[in-house]
mmCIF file of C-alpha atoms and ligand atoms in Angstrom:
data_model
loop_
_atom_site.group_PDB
_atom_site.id
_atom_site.type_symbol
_atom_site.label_atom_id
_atom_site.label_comp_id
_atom_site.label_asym_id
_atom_site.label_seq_id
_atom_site.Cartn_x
_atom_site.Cartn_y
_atom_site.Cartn_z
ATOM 1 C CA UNK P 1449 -27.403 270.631 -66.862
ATOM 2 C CA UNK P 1450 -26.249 269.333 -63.382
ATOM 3 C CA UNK P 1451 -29.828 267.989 -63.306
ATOM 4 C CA UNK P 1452 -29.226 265.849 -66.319
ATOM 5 C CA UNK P 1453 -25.898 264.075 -65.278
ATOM 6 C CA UNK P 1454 -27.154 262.665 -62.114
ATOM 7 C CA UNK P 1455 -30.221 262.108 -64.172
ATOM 8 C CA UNK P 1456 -27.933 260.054 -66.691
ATOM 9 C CA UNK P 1457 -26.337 258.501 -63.783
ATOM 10 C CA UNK P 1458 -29.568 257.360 -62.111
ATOM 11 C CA UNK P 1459 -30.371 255.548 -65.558
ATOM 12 C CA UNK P 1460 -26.620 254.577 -66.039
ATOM 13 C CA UNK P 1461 -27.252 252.408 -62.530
ATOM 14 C CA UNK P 1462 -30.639 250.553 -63.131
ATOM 15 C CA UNK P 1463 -28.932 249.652 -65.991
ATOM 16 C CA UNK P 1464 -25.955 248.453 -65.155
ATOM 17 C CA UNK P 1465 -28.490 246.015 -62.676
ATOM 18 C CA UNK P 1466 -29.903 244.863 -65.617
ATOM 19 C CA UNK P 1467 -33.335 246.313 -65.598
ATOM 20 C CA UNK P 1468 -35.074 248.355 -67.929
ATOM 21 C CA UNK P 1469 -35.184 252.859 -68.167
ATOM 22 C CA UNK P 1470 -37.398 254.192 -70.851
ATOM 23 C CA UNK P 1471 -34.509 257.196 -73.310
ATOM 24 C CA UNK P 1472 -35.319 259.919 -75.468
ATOM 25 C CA UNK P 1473 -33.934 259.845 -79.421
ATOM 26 C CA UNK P 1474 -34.735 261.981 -82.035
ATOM 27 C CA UNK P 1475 -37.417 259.577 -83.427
ATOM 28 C CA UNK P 1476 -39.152 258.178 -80.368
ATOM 29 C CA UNK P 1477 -38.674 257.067 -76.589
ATOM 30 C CA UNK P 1478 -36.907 253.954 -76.392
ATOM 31 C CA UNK P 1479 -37.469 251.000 -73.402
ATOM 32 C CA UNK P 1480 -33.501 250.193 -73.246
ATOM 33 C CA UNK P 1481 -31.763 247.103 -71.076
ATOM 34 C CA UNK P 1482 -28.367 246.037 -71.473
ATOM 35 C CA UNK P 1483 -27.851 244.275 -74.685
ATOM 36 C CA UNK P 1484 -25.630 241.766 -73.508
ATOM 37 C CA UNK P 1485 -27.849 240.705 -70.529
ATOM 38 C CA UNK P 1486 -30.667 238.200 -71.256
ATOM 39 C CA UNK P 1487 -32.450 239.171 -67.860
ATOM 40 C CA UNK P 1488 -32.539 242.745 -68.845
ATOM 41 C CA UNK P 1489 -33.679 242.252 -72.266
ATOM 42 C CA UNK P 1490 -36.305 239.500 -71.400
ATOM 43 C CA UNK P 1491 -37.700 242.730 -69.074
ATOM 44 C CA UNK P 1492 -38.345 244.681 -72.569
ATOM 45 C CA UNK P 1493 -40.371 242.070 -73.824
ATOM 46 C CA UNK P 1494 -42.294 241.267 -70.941
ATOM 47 C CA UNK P 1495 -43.010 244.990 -69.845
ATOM 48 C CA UNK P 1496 -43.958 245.970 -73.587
ATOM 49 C CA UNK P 1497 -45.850 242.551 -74.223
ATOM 50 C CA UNK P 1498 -44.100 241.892 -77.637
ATOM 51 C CA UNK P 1499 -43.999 238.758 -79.232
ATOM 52 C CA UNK P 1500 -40.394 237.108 -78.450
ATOM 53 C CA UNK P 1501 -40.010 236.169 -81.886
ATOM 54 C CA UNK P 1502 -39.859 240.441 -83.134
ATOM 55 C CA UNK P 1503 -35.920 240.931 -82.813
ATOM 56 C CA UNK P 1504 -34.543 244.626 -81.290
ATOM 57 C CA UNK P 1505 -32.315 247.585 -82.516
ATOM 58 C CA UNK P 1506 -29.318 247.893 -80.652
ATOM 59 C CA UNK P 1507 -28.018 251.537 -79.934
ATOM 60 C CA UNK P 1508 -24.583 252.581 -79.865
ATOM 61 C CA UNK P 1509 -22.197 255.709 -79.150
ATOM 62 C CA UNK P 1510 -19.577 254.943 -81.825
ATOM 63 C CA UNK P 1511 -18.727 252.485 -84.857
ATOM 64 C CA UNK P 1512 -16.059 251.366 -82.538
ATOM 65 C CA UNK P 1513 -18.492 250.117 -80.327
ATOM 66 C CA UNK P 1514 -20.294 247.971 -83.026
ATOM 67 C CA UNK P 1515 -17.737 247.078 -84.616
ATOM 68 C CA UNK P 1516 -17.389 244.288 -81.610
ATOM 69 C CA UNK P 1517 -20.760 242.915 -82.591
ATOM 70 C CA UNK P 1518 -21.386 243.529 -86.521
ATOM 71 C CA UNK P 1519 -19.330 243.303 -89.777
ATOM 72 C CA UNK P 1520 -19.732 246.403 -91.623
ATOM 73 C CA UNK P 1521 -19.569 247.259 -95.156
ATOM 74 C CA UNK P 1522 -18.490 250.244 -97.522
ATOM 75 C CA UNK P 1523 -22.244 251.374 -98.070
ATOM 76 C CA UNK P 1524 -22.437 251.368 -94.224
ATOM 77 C CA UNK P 1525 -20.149 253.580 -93.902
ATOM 78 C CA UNK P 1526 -21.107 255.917 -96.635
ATOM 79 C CA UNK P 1527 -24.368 255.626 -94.934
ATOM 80 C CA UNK P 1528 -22.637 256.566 -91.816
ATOM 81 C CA UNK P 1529 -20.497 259.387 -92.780
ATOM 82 C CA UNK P 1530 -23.762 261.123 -93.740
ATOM 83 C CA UNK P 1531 -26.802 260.339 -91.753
ATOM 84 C CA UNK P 1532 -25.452 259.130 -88.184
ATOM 85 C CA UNK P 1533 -26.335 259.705 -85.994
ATOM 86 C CA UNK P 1534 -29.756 260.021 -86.600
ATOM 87 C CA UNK P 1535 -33.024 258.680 -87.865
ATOM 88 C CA UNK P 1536 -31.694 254.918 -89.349
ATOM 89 C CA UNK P 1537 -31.120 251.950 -88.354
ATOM 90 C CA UNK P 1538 -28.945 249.045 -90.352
ATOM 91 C CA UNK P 1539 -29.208 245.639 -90.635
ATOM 92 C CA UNK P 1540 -25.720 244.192 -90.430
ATOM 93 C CA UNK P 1541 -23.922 240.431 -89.902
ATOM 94 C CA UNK P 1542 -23.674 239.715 -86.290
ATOM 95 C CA UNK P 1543 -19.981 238.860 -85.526
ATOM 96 C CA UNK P 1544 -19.986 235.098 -83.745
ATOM 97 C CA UNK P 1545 -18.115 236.654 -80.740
ATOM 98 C CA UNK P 1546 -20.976 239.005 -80.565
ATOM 99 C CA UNK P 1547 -21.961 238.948 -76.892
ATOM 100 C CA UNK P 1548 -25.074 240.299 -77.635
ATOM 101 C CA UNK P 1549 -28.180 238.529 -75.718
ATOM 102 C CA UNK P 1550 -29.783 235.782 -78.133
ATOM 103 C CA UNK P 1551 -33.426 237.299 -76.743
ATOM 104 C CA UNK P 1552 -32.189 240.422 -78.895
ATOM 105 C CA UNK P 1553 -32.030 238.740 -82.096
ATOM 106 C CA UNK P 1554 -34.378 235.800 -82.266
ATOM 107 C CA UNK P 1555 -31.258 233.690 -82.585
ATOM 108 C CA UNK P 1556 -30.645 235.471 -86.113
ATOM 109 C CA UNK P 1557 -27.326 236.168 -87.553
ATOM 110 C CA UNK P 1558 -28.206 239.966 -88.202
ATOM 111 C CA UNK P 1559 -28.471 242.668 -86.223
ATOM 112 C CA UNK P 1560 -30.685 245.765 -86.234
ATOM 113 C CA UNK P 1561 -28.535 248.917 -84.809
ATOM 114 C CA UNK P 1562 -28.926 252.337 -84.831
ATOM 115 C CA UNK P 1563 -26.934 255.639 -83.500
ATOM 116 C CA UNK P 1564 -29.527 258.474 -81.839
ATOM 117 C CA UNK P 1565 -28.776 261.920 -81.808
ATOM 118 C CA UNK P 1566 -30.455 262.710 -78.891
ATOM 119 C CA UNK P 1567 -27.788 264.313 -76.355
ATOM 120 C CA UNK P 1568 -28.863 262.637 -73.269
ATOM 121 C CA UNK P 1569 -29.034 259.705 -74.366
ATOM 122 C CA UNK P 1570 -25.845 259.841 -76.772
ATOM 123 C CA UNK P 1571 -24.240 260.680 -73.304
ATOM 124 C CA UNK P 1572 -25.957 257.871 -71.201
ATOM 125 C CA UNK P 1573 -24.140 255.436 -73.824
ATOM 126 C CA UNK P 1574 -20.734 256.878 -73.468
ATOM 127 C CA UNK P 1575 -20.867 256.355 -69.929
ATOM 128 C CA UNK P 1576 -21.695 252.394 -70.742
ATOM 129 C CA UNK P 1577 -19.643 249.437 -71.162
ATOM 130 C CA UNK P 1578 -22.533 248.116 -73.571
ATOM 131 C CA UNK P 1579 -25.002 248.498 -75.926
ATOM 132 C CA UNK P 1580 -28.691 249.408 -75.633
ATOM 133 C CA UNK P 1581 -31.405 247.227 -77.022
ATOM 134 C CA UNK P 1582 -34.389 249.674 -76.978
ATOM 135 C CA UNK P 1583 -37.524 249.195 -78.959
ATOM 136 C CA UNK P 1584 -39.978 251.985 -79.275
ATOM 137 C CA UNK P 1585 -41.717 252.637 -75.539
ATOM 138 C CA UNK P 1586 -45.235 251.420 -76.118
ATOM 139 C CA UNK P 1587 -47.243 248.565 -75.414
ATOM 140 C CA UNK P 1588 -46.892 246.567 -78.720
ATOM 141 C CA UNK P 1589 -49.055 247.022 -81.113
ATOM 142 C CA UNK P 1590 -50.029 250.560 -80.182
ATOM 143 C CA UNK P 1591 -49.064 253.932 -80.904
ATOM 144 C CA UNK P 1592 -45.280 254.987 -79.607
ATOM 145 C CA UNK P 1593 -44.212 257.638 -77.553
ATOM 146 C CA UNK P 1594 -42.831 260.898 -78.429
ATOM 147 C CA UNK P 1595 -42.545 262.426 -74.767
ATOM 148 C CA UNK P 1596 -42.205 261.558 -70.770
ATOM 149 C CA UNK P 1597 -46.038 261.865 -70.356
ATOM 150 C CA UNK P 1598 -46.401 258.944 -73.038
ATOM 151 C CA UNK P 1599 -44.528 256.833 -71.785
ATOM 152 C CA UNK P 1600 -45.856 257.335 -68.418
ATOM 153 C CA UNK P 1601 -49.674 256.933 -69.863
ATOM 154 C CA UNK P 1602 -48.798 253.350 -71.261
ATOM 155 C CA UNK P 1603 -46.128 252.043 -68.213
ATOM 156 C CA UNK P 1604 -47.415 253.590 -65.103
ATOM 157 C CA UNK P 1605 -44.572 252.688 -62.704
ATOM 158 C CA UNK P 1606 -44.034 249.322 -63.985
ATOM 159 C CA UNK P 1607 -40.462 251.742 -65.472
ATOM 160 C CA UNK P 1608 -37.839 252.108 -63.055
ATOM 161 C CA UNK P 1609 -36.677 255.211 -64.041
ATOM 162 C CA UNK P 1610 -37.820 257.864 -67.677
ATOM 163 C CA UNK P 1611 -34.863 259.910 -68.870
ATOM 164 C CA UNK P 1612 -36.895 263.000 -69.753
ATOM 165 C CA UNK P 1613 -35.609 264.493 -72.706
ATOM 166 C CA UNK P 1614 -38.645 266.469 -74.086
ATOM 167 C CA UNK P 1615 -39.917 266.085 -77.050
ATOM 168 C CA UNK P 1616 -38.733 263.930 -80.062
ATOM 169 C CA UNK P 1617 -37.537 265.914 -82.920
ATOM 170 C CA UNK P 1618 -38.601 263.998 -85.469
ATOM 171 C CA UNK P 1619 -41.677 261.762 -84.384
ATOM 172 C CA UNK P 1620 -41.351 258.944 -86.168
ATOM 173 C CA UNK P 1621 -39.650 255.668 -86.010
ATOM 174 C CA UNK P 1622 -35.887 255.232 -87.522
ATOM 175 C CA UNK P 1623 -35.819 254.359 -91.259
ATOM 176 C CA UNK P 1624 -34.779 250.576 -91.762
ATOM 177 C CA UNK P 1625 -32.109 249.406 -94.321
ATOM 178 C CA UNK P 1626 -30.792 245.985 -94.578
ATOM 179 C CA UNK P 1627 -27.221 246.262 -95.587
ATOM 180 C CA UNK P 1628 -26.963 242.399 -95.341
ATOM 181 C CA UNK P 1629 -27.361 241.600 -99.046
ATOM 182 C CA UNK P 1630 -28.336 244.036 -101.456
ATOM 183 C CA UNK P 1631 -29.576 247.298 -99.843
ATOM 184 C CA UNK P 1632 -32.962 247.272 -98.905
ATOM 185 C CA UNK P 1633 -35.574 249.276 -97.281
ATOM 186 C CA UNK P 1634 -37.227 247.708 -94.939
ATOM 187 C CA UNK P 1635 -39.213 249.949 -92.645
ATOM 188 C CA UNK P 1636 -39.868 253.452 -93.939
ATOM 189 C CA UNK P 1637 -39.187 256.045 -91.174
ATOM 190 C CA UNK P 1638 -37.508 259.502 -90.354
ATOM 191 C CA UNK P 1639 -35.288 259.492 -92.571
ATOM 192 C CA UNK P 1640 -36.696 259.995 -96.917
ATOM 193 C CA UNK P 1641 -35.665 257.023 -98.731
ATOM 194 C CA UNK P 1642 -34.370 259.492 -101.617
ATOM 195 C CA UNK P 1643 -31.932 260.573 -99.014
ATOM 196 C CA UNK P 1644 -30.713 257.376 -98.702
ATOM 197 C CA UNK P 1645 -30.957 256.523 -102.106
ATOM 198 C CA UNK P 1646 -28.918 259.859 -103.042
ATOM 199 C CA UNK P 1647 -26.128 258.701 -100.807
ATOM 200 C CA UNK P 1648 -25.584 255.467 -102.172
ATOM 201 C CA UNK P 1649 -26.247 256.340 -105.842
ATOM 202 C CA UNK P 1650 -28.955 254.028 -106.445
ATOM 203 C CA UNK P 1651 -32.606 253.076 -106.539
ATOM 204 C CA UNK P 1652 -33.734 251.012 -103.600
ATOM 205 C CA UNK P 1653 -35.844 248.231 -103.318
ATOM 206 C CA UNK P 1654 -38.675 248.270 -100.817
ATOM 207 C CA UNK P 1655 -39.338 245.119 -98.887
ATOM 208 C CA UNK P 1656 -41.810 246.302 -96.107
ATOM 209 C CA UNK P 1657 -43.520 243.026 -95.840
ATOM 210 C CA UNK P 1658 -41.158 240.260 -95.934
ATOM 211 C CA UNK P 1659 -42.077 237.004 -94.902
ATOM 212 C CA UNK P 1660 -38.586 235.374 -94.925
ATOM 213 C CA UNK P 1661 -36.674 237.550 -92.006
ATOM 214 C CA UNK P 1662 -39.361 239.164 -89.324
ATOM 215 C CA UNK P 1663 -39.669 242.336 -90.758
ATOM 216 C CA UNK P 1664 -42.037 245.220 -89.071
ATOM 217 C CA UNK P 1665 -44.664 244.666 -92.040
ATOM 218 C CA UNK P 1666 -45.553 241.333 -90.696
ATOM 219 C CA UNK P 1667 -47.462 242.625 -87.971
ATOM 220 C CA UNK P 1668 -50.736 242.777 -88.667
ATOM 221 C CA UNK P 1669 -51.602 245.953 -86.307
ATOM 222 C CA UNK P 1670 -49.482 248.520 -85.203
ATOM 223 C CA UNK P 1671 -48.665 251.902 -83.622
ATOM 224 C CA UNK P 1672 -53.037 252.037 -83.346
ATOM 225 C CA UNK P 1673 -54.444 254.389 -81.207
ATOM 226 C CA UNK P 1674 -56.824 252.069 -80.261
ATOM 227 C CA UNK P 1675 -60.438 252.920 -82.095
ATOM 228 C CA UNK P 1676 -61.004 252.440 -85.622
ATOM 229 C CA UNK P 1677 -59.561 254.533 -88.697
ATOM 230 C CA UNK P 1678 -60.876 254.661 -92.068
ATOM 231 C CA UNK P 1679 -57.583 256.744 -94.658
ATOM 232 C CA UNK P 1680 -58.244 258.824 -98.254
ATOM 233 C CA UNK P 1681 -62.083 260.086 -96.516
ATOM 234 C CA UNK P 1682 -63.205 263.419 -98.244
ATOM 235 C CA UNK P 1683 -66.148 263.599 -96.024
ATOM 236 C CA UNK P 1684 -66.264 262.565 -91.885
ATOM 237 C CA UNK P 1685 -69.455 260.688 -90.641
ATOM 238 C CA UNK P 1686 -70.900 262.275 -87.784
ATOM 239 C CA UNK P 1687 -69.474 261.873 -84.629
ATOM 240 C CA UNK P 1688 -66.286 261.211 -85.897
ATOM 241 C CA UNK P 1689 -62.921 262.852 -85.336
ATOM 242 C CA UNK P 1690 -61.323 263.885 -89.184
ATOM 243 C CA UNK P 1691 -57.655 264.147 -89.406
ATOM 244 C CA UNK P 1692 -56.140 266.271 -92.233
ATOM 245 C CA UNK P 1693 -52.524 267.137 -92.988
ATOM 246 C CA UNK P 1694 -53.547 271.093 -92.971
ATOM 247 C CA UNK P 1695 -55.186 273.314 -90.919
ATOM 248 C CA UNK P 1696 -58.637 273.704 -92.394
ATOM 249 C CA UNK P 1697 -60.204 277.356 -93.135
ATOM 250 C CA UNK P 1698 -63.025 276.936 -90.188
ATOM 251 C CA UNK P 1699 -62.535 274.909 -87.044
ATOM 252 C CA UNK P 1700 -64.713 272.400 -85.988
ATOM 253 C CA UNK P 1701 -64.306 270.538 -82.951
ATOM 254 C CA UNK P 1702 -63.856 267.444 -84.515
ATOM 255 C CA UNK P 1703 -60.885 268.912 -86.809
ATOM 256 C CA UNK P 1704 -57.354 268.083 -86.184
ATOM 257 C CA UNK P 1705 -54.192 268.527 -88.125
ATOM 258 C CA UNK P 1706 -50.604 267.431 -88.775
ATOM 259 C CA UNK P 1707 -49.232 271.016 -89.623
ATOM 260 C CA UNK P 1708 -50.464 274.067 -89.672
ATOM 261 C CA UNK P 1709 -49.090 274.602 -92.883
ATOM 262 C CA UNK P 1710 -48.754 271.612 -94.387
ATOM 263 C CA UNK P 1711 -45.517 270.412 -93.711
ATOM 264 C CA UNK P 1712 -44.809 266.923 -93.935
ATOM 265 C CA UNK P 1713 -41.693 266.950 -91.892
ATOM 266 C CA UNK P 1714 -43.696 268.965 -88.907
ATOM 267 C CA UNK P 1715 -46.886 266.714 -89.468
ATOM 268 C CA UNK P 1716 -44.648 263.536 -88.924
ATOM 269 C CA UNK P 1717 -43.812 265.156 -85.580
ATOM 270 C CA UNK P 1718 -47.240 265.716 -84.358
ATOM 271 C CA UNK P 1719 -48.630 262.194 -85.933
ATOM 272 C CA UNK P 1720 -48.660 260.188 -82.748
ATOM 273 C CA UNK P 1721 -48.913 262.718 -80.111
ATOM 274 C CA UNK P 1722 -52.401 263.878 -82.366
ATOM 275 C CA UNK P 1723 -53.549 260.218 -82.331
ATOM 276 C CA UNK P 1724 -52.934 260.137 -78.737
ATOM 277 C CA UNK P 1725 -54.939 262.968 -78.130
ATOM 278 C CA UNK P 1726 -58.207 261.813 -80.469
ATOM 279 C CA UNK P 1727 -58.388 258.787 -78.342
ATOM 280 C CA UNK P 1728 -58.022 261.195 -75.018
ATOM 281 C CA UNK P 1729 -60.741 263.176 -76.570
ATOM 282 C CA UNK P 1730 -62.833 260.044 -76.671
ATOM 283 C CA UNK P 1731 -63.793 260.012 -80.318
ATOM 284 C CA UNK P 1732 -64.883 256.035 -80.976
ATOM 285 C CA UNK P 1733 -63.608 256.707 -84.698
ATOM 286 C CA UNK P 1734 -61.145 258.319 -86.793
ATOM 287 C CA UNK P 1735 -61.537 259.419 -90.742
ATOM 288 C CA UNK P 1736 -58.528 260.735 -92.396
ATOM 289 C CA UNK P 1737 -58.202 263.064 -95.487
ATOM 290 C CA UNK P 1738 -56.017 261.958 -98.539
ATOM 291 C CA UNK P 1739 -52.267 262.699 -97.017
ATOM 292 C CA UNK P 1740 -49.736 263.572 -99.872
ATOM 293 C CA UNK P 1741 -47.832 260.277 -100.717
ATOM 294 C CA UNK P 1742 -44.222 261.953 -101.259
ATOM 295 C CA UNK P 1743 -41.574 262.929 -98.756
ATOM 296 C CA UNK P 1744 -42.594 261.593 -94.742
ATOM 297 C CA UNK P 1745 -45.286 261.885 -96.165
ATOM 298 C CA UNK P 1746 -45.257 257.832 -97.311
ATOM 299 C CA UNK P 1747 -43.981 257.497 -93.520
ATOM 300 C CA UNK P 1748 -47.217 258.856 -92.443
ATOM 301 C CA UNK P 1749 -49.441 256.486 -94.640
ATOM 302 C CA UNK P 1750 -47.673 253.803 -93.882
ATOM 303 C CA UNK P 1751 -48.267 254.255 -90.620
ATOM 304 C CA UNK P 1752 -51.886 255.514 -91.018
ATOM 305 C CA UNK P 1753 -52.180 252.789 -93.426
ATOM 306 C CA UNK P 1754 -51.027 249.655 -90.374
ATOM 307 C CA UNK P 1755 -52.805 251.933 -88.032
ATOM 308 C CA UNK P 1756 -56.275 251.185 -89.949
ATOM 309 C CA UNK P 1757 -56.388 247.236 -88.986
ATOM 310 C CA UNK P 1758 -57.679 247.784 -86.209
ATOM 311 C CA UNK P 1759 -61.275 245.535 -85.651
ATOM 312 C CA UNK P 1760 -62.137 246.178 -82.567
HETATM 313 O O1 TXA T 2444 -36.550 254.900 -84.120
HETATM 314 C C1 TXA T 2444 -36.488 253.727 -83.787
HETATM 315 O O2 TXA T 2444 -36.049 252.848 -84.563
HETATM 316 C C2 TXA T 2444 -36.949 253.354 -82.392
HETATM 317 C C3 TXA T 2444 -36.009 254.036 -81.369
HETATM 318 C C4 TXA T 2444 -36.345 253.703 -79.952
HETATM 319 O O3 TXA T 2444 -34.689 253.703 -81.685
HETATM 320 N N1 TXA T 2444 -36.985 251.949 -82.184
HETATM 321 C C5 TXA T 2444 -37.925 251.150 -82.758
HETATM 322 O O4 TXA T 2444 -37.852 249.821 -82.359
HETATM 323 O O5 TXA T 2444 -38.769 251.543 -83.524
HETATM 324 P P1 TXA T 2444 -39.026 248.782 -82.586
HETATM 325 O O6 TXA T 2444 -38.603 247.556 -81.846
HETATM 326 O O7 TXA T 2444 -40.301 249.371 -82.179
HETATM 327 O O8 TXA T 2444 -38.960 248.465 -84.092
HETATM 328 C C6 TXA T 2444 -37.831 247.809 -84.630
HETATM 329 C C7 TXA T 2444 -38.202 246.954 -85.773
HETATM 330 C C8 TXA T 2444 -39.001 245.743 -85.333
HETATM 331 O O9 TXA T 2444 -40.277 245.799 -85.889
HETATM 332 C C9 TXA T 2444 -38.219 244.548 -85.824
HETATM 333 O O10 TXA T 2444 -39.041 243.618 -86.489
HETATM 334 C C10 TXA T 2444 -37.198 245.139 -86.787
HETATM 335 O O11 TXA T 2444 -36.993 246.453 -86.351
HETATM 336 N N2 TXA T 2444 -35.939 244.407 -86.673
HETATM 337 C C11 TXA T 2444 -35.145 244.259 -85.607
HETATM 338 N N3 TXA T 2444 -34.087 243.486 -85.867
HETATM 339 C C12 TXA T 2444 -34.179 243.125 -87.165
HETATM 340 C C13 TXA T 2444 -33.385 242.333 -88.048
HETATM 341 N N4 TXA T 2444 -32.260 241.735 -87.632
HETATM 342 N N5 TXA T 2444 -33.812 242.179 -89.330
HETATM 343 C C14 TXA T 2444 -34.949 242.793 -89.756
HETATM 344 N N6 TXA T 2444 -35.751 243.559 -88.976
HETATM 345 C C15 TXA T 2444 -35.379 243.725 -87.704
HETATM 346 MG MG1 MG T 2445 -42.300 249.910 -82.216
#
């Protein structure tokens, strides 16, 4: 315990100098800066090589805090009330007295923010007079990190400082909703859009590819591992590594799964971290079995699914 204050301190002061410390949520590592400062979020973009134009989630301790930045809105706070903090992130209004850094948003008037449960890291931004912009700690395009050791394998000691928080709960990315107009989904993630759906009392629409705000389904590639996957394959070609969702009867050297059992929750936790270890294991080419489409599951295909444009 006494370890992680002065371990929450030591981030708390690169911070507050406006560079960049890689924090643990529930869904995946983050690569936070000051939101407010332009030099410390310009460091997020260069370090993870993203495209300037892809705006950030901003992380705070309390709806007090946002409430400085964003307008919110009754199904926010429904929203709220139930799931926060946790695995979701809202699209809101910015306010115009919104300090936060125009490199955050892309010069939009929204905002993408989001409330981790992670304890460390829920405690790192108490201790702050500001928000966190943190996208997921990877080099873009690739797959994210769920662990110290991740982030360590893509950043080397180009990071100041890695709040170690073990492992991420859940495994996945936050759940996008834009709360600007009518509800939408936007990115599917952590959190089961029936959930969300159930809390609002209505049917969602899903707009994972819109062309008119930068939404994650415009990128062409993401969270690869870096060699080729082929989805829905009942039988591996030789050589190649075969994902499945369960543990099969016989293991074979070249089997790997999500869940021993079959859980989709537990298999959304292990998705990257298996990915990551394929790749170690030097397989040139992933096949992966049908993965049931219901649940995280549709997290996990969607992911699988991006995953698969790799060419080369
Ligand atoms: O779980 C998560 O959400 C993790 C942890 C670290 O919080 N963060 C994360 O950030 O996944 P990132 O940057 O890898 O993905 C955020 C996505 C981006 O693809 C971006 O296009 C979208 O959110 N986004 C950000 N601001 C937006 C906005 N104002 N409107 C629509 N999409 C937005
Ligand atoms: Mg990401």
């Amino acid at each position: 315990m006494k370890n992680n204050l002065s371990n929450i301190k030591k981030a708390k002061n690169i911070l507050d100098n406006q560079d960049c410390v890689a924090i643990p949520t529930e869904t995946v590592y983050g690569l936070a800066a000051n939101a407010y400062s332009n030099k410390g979020v310009k460091k997020i973009f260069k370090l993870k090589k993203r495209p300037q134009n892809n705006p950030l989630i901003v992380h705070y301790h309390s709806i007090n805090d946002l409430t400085k930045d964003c307008e919110i809105n009754s199904d926010f706070l429904k929203l709220f009330k139930k799931f926060s903090p946790g695995p979701i992130t809202y699209v809101l209004n910015l306010k115009k007295t919104s300090k936060i850094s125009n490199n955050v948003t892309n010069k939009k008037n929204t905002l993408a923010v989001r409330f981790p449960k992670h304890t460390l890291t829920r405690k790192l931004l108490k201790l702050l007079k500001y928000p966190l912009a943190a996208p997921s700690a990877n080099i873009s395009t690739k797959v994210s990190s769920v662990c110290y050791q991740d982030v360590k394998e893509d950043f080397g000691n180009k990071i100041k400082f890695i709040l170690d928080g073990g492992r991420s709960k859940v495994g996945v990315e936050s759940t996008i909703i834009s709360l600007v107009n009518k509800p939408k989904i936007l990115r599917l993630g952590g959190l089961k859009v029936l959930d969300i759906e159930n809390c609002l009392n209505k049917k969602l629409s899903l707009k994972l590819n819109s062309k008119k705000i930068f939404s994650p389904g415009q990128m062409k590639l993401h969270y690869s591992p870096g060699i080729p996957i082929k989805l829905n394959v009942k039988k591996p070609n030789k050589n190649e590594a075969y994902l499945s969702l369960k543990k099969k009867k016989e293991p074979k050297d070249f089997y790997y799964y999500l869940s021993k059992k079959g859980d989709l929750n537990e298999a959304a936790k292990n998705l990257y971290t298996t990915l990551r270890k394929i790749k170690k294991d030097n397989f040139k080419s992933l096949a992966v079995e049908k993965i049931k489409n219901h649940g995280l599951g549709k997290t996990i295909n969607d992911r699988l699914l991006r995953a698969s444009k790799f060419d080369g």
